[in-house]
Short mmCIF file of C-alpha atoms in Angstrom, two decimals:
data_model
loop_
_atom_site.label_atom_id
_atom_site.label_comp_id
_atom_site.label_asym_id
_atom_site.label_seq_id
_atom_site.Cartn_x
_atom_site.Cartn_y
_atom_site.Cartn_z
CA UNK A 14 -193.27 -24.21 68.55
CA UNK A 15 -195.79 -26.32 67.10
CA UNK A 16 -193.06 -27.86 64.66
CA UNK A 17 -191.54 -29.73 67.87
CA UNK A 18 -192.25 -32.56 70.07
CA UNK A 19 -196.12 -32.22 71.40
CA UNK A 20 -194.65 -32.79 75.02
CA UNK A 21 -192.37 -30.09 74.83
CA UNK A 22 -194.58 -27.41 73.48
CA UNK A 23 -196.54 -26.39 77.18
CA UNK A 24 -192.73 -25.93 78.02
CA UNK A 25 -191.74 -23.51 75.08
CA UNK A 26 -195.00 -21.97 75.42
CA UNK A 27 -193.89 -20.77 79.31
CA UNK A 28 -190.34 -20.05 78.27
CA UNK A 29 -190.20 -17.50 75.39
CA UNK A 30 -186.99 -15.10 75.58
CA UNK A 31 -187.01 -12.54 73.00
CA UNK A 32 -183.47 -10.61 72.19
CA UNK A 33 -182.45 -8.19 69.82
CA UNK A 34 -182.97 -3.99 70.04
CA UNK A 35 -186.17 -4.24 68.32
CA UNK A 36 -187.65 -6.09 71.62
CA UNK A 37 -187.12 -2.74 73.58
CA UNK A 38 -190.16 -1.30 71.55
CA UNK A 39 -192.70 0.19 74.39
CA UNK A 40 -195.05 -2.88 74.44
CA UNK A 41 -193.23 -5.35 72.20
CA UNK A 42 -193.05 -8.11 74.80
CA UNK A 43 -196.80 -7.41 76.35
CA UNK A 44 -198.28 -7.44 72.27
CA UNK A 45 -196.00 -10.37 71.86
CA UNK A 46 -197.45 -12.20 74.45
CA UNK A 47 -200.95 -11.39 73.56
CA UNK A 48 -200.97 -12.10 70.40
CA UNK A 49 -198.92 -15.69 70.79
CA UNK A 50 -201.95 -16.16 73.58
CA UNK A 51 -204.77 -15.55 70.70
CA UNK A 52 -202.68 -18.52 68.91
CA UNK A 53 -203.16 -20.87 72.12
CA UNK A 54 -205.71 -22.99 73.33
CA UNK A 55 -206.46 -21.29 77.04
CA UNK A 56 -205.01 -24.20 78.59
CA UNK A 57 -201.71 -23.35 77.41
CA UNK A 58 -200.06 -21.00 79.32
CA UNK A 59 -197.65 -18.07 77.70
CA UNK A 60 -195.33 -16.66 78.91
CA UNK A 61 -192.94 -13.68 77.37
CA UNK A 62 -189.95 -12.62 78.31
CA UNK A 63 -186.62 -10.38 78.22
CA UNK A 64 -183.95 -9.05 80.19
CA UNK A 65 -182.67 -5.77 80.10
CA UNK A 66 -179.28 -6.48 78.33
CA UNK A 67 -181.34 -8.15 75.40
CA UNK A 68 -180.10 -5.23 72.95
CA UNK A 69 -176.18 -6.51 73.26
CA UNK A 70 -177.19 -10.32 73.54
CA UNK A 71 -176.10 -10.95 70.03
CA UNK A 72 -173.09 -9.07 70.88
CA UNK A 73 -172.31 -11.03 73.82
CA UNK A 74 -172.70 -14.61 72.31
CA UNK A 75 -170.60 -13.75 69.35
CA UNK A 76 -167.76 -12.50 71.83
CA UNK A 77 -168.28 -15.99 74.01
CA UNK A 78 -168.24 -17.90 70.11
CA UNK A 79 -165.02 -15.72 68.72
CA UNK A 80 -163.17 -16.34 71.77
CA UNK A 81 -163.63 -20.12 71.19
CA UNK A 82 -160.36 -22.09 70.32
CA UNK A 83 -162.85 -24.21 67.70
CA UNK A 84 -163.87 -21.20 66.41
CA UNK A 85 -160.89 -19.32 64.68
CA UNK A 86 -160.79 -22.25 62.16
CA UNK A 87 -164.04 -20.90 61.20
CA UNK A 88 -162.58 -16.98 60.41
CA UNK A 89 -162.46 -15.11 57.10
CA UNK A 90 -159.95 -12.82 57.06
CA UNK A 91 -159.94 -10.01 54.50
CA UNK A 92 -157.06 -11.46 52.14
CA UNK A 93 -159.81 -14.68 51.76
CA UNK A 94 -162.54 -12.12 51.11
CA UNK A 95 -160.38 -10.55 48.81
CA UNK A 96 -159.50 -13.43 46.59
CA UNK A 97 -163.13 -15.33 46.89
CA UNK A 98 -165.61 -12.54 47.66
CA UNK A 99 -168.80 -13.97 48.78
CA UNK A 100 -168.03 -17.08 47.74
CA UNK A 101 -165.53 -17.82 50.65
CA UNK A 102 -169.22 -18.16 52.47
CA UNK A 103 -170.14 -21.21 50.89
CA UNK A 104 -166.20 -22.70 51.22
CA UNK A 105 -165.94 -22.18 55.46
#
């Protein structure tokens, strides 16, 4: 946050979403926000968040991006793998 634009960090600050299963931890998003708060001057309010589907949101972005018409010009299908190995990566 403090990498970006000084007017838009009181912004970020307010509006931090975490996802991922790790976030479900008992406490991960009340020790996140304390700790990001210790980081912060005082007039800076913090403010964490996540909903209650966070555990699938990578999930459900990569379904909305793979059923993208742009985006299966972008695929790797086995036979490429096959040929390239990890190398196809760095080619797509």
């Amino acid at each position: 946050i403090y990498s970006c634009d000084i007017d838009l960090r009181r912004s970020l600050f307010n509006n931090i979403i975490v996802s991922g299963g790790t976030t479900l931890l008992s406490g991960f998003i009340e020790r996140l926000n304390k700790e990001i708060k210790q980081l912060t001057p005082q007039s800076i309010d913090v403010n964490v968040s996540g909903t209650l589907d966070r555990m699938y949101g990578a999930w459900i972005g990569g379904s909305i991006i793979a059923t993208h018409s742009a985006f299966s010009k972008r695929w790797i299908n086995k036979s490429a793998y096959e040929e390239y190995g990890s190398n196809v990566f760095m080619n797509n």
